[in-house]
Coordinates of C-alpha atoms in Angstrom, one line a residue:
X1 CA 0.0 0.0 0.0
X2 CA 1.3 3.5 -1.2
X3 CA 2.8 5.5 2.0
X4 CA 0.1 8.7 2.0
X5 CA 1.5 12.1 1.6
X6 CA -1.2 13.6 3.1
X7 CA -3.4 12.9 6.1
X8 CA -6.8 15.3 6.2
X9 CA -7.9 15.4 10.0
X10 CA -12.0 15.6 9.4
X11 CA -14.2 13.6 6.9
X12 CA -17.1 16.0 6.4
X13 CA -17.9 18.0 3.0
X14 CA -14.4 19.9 3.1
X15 CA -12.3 17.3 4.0
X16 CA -14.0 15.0 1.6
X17 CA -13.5 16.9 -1.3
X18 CA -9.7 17.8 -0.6
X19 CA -9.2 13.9 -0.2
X20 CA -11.1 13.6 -3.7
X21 CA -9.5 16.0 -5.3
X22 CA -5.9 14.7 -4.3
X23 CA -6.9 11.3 -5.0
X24 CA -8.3 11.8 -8.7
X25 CA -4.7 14.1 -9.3
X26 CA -2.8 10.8 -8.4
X27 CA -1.9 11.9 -4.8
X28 CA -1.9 9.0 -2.0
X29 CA -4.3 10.3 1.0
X30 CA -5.3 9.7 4.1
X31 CA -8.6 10.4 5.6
X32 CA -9.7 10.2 9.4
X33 CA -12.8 11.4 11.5
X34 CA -13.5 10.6 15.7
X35 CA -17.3 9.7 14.5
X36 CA -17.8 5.8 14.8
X37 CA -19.4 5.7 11.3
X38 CA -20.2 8.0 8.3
X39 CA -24.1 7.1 9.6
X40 CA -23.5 9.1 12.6
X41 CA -22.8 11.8 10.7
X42 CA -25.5 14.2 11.4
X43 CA -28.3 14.4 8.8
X44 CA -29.6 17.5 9.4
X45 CA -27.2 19.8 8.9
X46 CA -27.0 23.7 8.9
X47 CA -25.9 24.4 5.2
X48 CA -28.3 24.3 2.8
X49 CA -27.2 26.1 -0.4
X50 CA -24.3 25.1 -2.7
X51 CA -23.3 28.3 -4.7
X52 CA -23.1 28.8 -8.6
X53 CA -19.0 28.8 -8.1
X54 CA -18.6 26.1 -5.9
X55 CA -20.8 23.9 -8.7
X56 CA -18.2 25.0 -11.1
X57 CA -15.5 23.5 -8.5
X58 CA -17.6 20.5 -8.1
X59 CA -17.6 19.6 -11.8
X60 CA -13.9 18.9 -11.8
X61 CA -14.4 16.7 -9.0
X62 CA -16.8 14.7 -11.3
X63 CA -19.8 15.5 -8.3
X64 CA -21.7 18.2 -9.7
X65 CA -24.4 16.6 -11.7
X66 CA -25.0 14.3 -9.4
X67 CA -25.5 17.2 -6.7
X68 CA -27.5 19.2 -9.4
X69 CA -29.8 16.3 -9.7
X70 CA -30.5 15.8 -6.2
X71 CA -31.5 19.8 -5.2
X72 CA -33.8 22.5 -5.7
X73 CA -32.3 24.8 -8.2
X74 CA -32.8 28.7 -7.2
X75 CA -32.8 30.7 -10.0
X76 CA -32.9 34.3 -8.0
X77 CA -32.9 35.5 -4.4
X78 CA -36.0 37.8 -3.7
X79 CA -36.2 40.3 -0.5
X80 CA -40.1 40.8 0.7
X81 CA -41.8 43.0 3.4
X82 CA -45.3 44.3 4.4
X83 CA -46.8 41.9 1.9
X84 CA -44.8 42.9 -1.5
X85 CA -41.3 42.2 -3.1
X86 CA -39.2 45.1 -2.7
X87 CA -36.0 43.4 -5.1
X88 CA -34.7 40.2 -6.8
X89 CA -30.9 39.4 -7.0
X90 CA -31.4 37.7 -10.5
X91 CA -28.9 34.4 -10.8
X92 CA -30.1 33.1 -13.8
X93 CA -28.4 36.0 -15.7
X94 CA -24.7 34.8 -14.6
X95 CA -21.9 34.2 -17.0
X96 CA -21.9 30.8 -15.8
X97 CA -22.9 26.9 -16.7
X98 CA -24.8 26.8 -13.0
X99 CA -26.7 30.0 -13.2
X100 CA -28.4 29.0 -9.9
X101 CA -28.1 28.8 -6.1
X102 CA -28.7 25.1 -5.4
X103 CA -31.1 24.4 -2.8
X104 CA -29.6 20.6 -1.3
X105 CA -29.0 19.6 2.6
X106 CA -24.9 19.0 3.3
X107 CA -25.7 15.4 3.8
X108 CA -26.6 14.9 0.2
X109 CA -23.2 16.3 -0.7
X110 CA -21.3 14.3 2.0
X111 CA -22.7 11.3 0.5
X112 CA -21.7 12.2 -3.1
X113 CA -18.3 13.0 -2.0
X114 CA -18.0 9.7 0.1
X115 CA -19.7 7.7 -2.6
X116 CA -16.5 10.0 -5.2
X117 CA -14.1 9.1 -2.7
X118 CA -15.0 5.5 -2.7
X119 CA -14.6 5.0 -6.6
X120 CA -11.2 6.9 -6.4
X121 CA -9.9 4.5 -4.0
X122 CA -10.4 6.1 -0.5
X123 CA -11.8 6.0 2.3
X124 CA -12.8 7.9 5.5
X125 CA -11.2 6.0 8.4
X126 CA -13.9 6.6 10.9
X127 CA -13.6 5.9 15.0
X128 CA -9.8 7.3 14.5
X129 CA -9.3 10.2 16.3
X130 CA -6.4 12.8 16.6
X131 CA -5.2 13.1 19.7
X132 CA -1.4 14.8 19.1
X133 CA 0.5 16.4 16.5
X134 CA 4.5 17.6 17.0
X135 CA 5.8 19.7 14.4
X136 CA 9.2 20.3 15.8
X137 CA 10.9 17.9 13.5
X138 CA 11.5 18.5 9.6
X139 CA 8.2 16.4 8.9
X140 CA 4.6 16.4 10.8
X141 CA 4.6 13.8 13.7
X142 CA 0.4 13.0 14.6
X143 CA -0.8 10.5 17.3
X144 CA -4.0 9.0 16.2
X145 CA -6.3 6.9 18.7
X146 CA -8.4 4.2 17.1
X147 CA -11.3 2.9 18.4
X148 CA -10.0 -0.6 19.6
X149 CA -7.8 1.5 22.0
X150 CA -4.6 1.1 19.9
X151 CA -2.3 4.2 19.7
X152 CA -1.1 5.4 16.5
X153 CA 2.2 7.6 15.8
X154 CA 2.7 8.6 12.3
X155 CA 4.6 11.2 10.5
X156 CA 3.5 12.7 7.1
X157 CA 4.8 14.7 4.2
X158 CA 1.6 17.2 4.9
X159 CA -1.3 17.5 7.2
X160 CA -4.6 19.0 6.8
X161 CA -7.0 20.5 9.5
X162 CA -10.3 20.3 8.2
X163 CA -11.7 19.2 11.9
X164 CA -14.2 21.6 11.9
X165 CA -14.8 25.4 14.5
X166 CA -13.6 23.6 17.1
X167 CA -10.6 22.5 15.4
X168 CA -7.9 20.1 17.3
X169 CA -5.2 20.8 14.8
X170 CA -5.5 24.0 15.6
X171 CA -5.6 24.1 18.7
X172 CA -2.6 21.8 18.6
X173 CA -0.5 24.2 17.2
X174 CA -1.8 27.2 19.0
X175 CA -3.0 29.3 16.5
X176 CA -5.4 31.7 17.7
X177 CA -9.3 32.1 16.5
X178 CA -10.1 35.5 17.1
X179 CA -14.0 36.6 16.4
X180 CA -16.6 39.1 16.9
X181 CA -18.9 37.3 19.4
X182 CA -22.1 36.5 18.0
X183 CA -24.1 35.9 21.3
X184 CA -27.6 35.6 19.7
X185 CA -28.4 31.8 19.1
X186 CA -30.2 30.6 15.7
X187 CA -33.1 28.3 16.2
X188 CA -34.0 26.4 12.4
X189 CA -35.5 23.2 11.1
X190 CA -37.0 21.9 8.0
X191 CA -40.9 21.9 7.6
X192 CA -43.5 20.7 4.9
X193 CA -44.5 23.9 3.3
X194 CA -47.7 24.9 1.3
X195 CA -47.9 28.0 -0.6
X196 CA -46.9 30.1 -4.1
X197 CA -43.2 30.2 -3.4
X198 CA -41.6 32.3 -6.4
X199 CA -38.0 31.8 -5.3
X200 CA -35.3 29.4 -4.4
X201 CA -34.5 32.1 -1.5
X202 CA -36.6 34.3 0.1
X203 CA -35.8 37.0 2.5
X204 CA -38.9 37.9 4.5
X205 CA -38.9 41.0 6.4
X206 CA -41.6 41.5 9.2
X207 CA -42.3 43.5 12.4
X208 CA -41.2 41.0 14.6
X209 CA -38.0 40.2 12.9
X210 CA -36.6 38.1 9.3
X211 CA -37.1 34.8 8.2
X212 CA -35.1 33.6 5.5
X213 CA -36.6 30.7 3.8
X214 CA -34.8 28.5 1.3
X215 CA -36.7 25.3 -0.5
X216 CA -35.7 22.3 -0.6
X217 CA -36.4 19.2 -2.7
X218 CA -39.7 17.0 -1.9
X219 CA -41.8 20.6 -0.6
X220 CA -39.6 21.3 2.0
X221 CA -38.9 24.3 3.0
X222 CA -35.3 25.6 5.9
X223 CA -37.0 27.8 8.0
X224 CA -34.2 29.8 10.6
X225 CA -35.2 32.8 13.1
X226 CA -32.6 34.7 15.2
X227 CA -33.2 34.3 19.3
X228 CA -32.8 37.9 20.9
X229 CA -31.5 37.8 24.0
X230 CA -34.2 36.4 27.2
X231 CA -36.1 34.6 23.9
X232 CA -37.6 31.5 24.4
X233 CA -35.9 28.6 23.0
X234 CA -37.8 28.0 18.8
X235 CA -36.4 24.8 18.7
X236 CA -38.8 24.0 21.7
X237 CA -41.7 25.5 20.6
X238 CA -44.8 23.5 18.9
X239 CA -46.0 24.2 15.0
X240 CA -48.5 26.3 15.9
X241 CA -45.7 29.2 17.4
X242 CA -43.6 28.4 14.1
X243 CA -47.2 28.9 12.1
X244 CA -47.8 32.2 14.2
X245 CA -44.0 33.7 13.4
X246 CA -44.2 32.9 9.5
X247 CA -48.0 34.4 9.2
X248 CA -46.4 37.7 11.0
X249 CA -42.9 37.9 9.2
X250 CA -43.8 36.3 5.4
X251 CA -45.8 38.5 2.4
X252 CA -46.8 35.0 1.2
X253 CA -49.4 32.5 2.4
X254 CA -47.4 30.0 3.5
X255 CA -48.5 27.1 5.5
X256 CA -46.4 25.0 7.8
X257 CA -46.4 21.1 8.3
X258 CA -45.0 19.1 11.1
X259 CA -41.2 19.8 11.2
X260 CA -38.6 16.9 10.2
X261 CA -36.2 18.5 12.7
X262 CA -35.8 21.8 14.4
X263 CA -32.6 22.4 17.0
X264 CA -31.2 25.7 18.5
X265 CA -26.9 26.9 18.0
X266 CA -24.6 29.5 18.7
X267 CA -22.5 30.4 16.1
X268 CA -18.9 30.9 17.1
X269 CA -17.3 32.8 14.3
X270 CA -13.6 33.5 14.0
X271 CA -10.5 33.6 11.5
X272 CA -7.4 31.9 12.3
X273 CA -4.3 34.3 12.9
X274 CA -3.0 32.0 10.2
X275 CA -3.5 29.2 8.1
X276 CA -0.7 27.6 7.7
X277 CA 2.1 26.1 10.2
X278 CA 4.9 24.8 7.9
X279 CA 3.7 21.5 6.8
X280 CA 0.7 21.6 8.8
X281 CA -2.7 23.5 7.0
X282 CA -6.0 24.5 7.5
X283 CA -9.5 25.0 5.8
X284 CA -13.5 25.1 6.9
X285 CA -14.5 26.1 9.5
X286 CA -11.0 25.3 11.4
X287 CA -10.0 28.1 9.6
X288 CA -12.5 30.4 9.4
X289 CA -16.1 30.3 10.5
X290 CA -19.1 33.1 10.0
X291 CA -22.6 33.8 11.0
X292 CA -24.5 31.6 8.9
X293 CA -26.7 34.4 6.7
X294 CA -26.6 33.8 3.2
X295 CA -25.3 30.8 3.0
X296 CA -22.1 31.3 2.5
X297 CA -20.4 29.3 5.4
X298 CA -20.0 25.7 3.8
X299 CA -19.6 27.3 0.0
X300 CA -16.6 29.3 1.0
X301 CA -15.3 25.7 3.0
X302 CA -15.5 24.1 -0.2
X303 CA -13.6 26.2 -1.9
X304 CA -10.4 26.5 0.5
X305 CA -10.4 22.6 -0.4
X306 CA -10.3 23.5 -4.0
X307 CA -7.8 26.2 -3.9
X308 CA -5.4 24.0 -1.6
X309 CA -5.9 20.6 -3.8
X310 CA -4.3 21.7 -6.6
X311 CA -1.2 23.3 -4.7
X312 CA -0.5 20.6 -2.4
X313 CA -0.9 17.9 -5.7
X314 CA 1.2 20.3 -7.5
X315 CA 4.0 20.7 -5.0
X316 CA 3.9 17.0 -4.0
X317 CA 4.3 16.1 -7.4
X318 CA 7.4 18.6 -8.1
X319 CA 5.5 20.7 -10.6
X320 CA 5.2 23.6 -7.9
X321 CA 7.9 25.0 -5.5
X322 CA 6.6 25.6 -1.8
X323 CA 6.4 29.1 -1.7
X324 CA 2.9 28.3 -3.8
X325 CA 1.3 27.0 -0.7
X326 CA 2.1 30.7 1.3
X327 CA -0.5 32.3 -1.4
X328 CA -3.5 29.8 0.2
X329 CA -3.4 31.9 3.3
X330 CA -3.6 35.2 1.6
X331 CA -6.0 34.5 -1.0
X332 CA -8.6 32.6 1.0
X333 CA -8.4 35.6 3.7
X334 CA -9.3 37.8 0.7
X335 CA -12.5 35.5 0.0
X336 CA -13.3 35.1 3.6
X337 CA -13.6 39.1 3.6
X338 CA -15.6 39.2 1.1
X339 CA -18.1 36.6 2.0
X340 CA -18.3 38.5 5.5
X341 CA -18.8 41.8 3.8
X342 CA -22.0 40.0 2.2
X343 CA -22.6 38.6 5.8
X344 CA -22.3 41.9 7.6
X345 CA -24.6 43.5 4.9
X346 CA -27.8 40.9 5.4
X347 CA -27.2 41.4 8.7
X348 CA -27.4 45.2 8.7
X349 CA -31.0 44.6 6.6
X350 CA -32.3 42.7 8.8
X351 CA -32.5 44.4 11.7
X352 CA -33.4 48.0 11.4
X353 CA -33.7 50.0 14.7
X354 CA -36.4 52.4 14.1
X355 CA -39.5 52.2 11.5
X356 CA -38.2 54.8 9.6
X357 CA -35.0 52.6 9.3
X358 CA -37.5 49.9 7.7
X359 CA -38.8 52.2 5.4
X360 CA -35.4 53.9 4.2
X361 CA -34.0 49.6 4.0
X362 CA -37.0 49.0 1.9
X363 CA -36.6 51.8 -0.6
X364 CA -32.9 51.3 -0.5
X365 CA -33.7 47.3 -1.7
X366 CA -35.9 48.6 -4.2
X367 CA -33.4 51.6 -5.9
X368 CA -30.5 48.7 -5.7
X369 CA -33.1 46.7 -8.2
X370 CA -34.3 49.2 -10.5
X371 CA -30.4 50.7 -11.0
X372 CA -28.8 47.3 -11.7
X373 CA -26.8 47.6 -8.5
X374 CA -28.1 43.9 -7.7
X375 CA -27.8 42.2 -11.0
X376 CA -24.5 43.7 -11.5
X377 CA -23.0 43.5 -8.0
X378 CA -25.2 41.8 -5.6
X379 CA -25.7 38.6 -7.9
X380 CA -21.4 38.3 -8.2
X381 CA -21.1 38.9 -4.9
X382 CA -23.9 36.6 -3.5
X383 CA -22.9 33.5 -6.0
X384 CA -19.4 34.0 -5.4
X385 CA -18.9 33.9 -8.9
X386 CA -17.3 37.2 -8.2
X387 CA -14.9 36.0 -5.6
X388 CA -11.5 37.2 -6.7
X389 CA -7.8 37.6 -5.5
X390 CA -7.3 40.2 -8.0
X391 CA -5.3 43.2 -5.7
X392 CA -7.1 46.4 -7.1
X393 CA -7.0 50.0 -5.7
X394 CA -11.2 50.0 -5.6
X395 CA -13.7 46.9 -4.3
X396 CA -15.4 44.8 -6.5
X397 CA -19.0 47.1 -5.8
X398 CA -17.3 50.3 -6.8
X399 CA -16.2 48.5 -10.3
X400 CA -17.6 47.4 -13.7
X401 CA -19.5 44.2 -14.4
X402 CA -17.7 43.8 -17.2
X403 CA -14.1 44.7 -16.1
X404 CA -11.0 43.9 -17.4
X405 CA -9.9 40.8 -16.4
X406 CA -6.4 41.1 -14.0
X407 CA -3.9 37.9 -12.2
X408 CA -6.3 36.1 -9.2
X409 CA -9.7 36.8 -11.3
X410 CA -12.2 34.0 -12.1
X411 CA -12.1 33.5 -15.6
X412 CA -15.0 33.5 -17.6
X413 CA -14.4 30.6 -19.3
X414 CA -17.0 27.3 -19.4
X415 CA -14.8 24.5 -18.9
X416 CA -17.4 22.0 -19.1
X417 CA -19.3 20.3 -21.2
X418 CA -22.9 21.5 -20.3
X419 CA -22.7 24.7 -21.8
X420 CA -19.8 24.5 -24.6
X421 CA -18.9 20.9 -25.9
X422 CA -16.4 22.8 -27.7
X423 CA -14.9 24.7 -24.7
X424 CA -11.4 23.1 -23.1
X425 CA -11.6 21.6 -19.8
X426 CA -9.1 22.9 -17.4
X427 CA -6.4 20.5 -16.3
X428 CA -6.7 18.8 -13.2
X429 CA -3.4 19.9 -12.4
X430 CA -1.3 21.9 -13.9
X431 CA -2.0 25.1 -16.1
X432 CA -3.9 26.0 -19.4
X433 CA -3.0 28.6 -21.7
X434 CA -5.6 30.6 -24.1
X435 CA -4.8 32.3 -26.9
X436 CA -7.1 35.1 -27.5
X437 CA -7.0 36.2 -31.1
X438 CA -8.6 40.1 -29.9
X439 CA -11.8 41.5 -31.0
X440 CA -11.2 39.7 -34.3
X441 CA -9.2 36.9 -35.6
X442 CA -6.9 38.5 -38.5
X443 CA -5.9 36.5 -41.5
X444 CA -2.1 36.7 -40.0
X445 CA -3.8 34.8 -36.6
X446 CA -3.4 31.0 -37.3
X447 CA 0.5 31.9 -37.9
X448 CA 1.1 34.0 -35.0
X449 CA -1.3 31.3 -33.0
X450 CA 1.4 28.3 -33.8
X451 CA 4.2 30.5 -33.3
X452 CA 3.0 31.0 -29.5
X453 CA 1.8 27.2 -28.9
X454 CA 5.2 25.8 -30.1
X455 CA 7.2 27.8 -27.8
X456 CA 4.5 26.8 -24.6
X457 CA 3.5 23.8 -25.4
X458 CA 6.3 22.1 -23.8
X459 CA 5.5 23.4 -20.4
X460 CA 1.5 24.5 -20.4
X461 CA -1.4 23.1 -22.2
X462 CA -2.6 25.2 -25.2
X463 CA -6.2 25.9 -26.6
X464 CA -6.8 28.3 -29.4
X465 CA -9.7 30.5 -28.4
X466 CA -10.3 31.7 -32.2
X467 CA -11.8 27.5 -32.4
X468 CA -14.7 29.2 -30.6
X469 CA -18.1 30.6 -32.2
X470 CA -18.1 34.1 -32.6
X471 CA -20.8 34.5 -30.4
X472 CA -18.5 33.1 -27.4
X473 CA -15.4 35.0 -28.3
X474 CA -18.3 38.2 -27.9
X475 CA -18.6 37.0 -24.2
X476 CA -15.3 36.5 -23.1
X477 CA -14.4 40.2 -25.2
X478 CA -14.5 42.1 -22.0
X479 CA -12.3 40.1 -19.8
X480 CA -9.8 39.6 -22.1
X481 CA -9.6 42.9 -24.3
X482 CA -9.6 43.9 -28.2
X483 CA -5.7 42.4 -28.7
X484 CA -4.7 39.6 -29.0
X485 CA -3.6 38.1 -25.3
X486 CA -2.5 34.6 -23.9
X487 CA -4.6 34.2 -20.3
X488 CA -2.5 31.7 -18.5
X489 CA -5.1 29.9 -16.3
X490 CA -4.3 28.0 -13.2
X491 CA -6.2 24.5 -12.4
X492 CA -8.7 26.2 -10.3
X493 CA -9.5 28.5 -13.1
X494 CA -8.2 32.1 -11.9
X495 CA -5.9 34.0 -14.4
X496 CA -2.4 33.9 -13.0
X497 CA -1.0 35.8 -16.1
X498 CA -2.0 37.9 -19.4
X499 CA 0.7 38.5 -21.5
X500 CA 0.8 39.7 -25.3
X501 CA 0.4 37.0 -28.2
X502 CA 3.8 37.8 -29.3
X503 CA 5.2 37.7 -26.3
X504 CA 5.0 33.9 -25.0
X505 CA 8.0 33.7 -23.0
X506 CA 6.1 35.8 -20.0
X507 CA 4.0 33.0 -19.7
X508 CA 7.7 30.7 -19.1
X509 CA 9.1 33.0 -17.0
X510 CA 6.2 33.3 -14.8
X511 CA 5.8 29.6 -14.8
X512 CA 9.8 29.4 -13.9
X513 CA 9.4 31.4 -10.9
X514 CA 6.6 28.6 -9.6
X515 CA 8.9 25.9 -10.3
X516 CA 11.2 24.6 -7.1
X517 CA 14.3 23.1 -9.9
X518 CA 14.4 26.6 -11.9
X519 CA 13.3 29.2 -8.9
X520 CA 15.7 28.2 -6.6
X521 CA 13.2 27.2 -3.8

């Protein structure tokens, strides 16, 4: 059996996908969890919305269908109060092949990802629980207690923290989790619901306080309330109280049926002082956890797991030098304070102080719809389509829809299947290069196109972007500019350079500089 080079502490949805990702880029893996079984893994879980991005991620993971096919897609999120809709963040406009929220419990993903990691060979070692870890020596040393009381020590090329809020590895190695406290607990469940729902997500603003409501497969429907301090406990109350709260918040007639589940948390939300110890890293919720408004929480999990997998597979394999794993830290802060700028903004609506304030939100939600500010902002934003590592002077809200496209930016660029069978697929590791013939594709392109792919192809993967219809090359126009441009793309598919057509060896020298054998690192 093949020594692992990496063990991932926690077996949920993050630490599932990192395993799967790893394993389908030819990287041995080990996976453990304390629980006794995967079927003590709890079913109903808080998260509840998979993201148009993190769908994209899921595709290369070979999950994404399958998830698709089991939720409820959301093609917009809608904001309601005193019996109308004040705005709609439309989704279904999104230069994107998921142009939807997708309303799914985590449990249906876990399963897909342990059902993934199955057919790639893995496995989630449950009942083994970490119970050390020295990193004083050159490699990670962990101690691992089974469940037959034997003792496990066992040192590792790489370990991965993915063990959750409360996180032991962190803990282990004394990174600190400072947060705002967040002393209000949430109280949620899901109930059998009756009624014209026009959205995937609905934000229903009442006198008494919100209630977000996101629906589910089957005609359920995730009902959640906020407990103000001295508030009787939701989770204990009977259907009747959850009937009463929905009738008084909602602008719909919605009618409530006997809840599947409904349990009271507190939220402890914090980001790590770093994520990263050496050899040792982190992602979820052991690195960073927020208020769970929006969303976002789980989405923005799943995609530190994405942004490490290809690193770690690339360094591992000698394609990378170290120095590539310092930019996880930076760039998934970046994402983490964006997500709670969306966070901090719900919150900030849904809890005005005066009536007046109600009134001024209200209008506010309305302008933001008829000026485009949602469609054009809020819908990026929201979807995390428009996460981005790009370093610019202004945020993303202050900028163009259609803005130039810089180094850390998604790119807009359907590497699947379901919307261009023409359309390259990103490697699974390693980088892609296009070459974007400009505005239009002179009679002198095909020439200057070889010249470029026969001095990369020996180090990148090349498409030729002037293979495209002229109606997709009228998309991507924006991003990429009127000249003609090579985007190289990294595996996770953010630009990492744009250089001129004619001027290839950019692309090599940047590539040089990630490489351990011709960096010097």
């Amino acid at each position: 059996m093949t020594a692992p080079e990496v063990l991932i502490v926690g077996g949920g949805a993050v630490g599932s996908l990192l395993a799967c990702d790893l394993l389908d880029q030819g990287v041995p893996v080990r996976l453990v969890d304390s629980k006794p079984s995967l079927a003590d893994s709890d079913p109903h879980s808080r998260a509840v919305m998979i993201w148009p991005r993190v769908l994209e991620l899921l595709e290369g993971t070979g999950v994404a269908e399958r998830l698709v096919a089991r939720g409820r897609p959301a093609h917009d999120v809608s904001f309601f109060a005193k019996g109308r809709r004040l705005a709609t963040v439309p989704l279904q406009e999104l230069d994107s092949p998921y142009p939807f929220g997708l309303g799914v419990v985590q449990r249906e993903l876990e399963d897909l990802l342990w059902a993934r990691l199955t057919e790639l060979g893995g496995t989630v070692e449950c009942g083994t629980e970490l119970t050390g870890l020295d990193t004083s020596g050159e490699l990670p040393r962990a101690i691992l207690a089974h469940r037959d009381g034997r003792t496990e020590e066992t040192e590792v090329p790489w370990l991965v923290g993915a063990d959750g809020a409360g996180s032991l590895v962190r803990r282990l190695l004394g990174i600190p989790y400072p947060g705002l406290p967040f002393p209000l607990g949430i109280a949620l469940g899901d109930f059998p619901i009756e009624g014209p729902a026009v959205s995937g997500v609905e934000y229903h603003y009442g006198p008494t306080g919100m209630l977000p409501l996101v629906h589910l497969p089957d005609g359920l429907c995730r009902l959640a309330t906020v407990l103000l301090p001295g508030e009787e406990d939701w989770s204990e109350r009977p259907l009747a109280d959850w009937q009463e709260m929905t009738d008084q918040r909602t602008s719909l007639p919605y009618t409530l049926g006997e809840p599947l589940w409904k349990r009271t948390y507190f939220p402890r939300p914090g980001v790590a002082e770093r994520f990263r110890e050496g050899r040792v890293l982190l992602a979820g919720d052991a690195a960073h956890s927020v208020v769970p408004l929006g969303g976002q929480g789980l989405n923005i999990g799943l995609q530190d797991a994405c942004n490490l997998g290809w690193r770690l597979a690339g360094v591992i394999g000698g394609a990378y030098g170290q120095s590539l794993l310092d930019d996880y830290d930076r760039e998934r802060r970046t994402a983490v304070e964006q997500v709670r700028t969306v966070i901090r903004t719900e919150m900030e609506l849904s809890a005005p102080q005066t009536p007046e304030d109600a009134e001024r939100r209200d209008e506010a939600l309305t302008a933001a719809e008829n000026s485009g500010f949602l469609r054009r902002v809020g819908a990026p934003l929201m979807s995390q389509i428009g996460l981005s590592y790009a370093e610019r002077d202004e945020p993303l809200w202050r900028t163009p829809l259609h803005r130039r496209l810089a180094p850390g930016d998604r790119v807009p660029f359907f590497h699947t299947t379901r919307r261009d069978p023409g359309a390259p697929r990103l490697p699974r590791s390693g980088h892609l290069a296009l070459l974007w013939p400009g505005a239009t594709a002179g009679d002198d392109w095909p020439t200057r196109a070889a010249r470029a792919a026969r001095t990369l192809t020996p180090r990148v993967a090349v498409h030729d972007l002037a293979e495209l219809g002229a109606e997709h090359r009228r998309t991507l126009l924006p991003g990429f500019g009127p000249e003609p441009v090579i985007a190289l793309v990294r595996p996770d598919g953010h630009l990492d350079t744009l250089a001129p057509v004619h001027r290839p060896q950019e692309c090599l020298d940047r590539l040089d500089r990630l490489t351990p054998s011709r960096s010097g690192k």
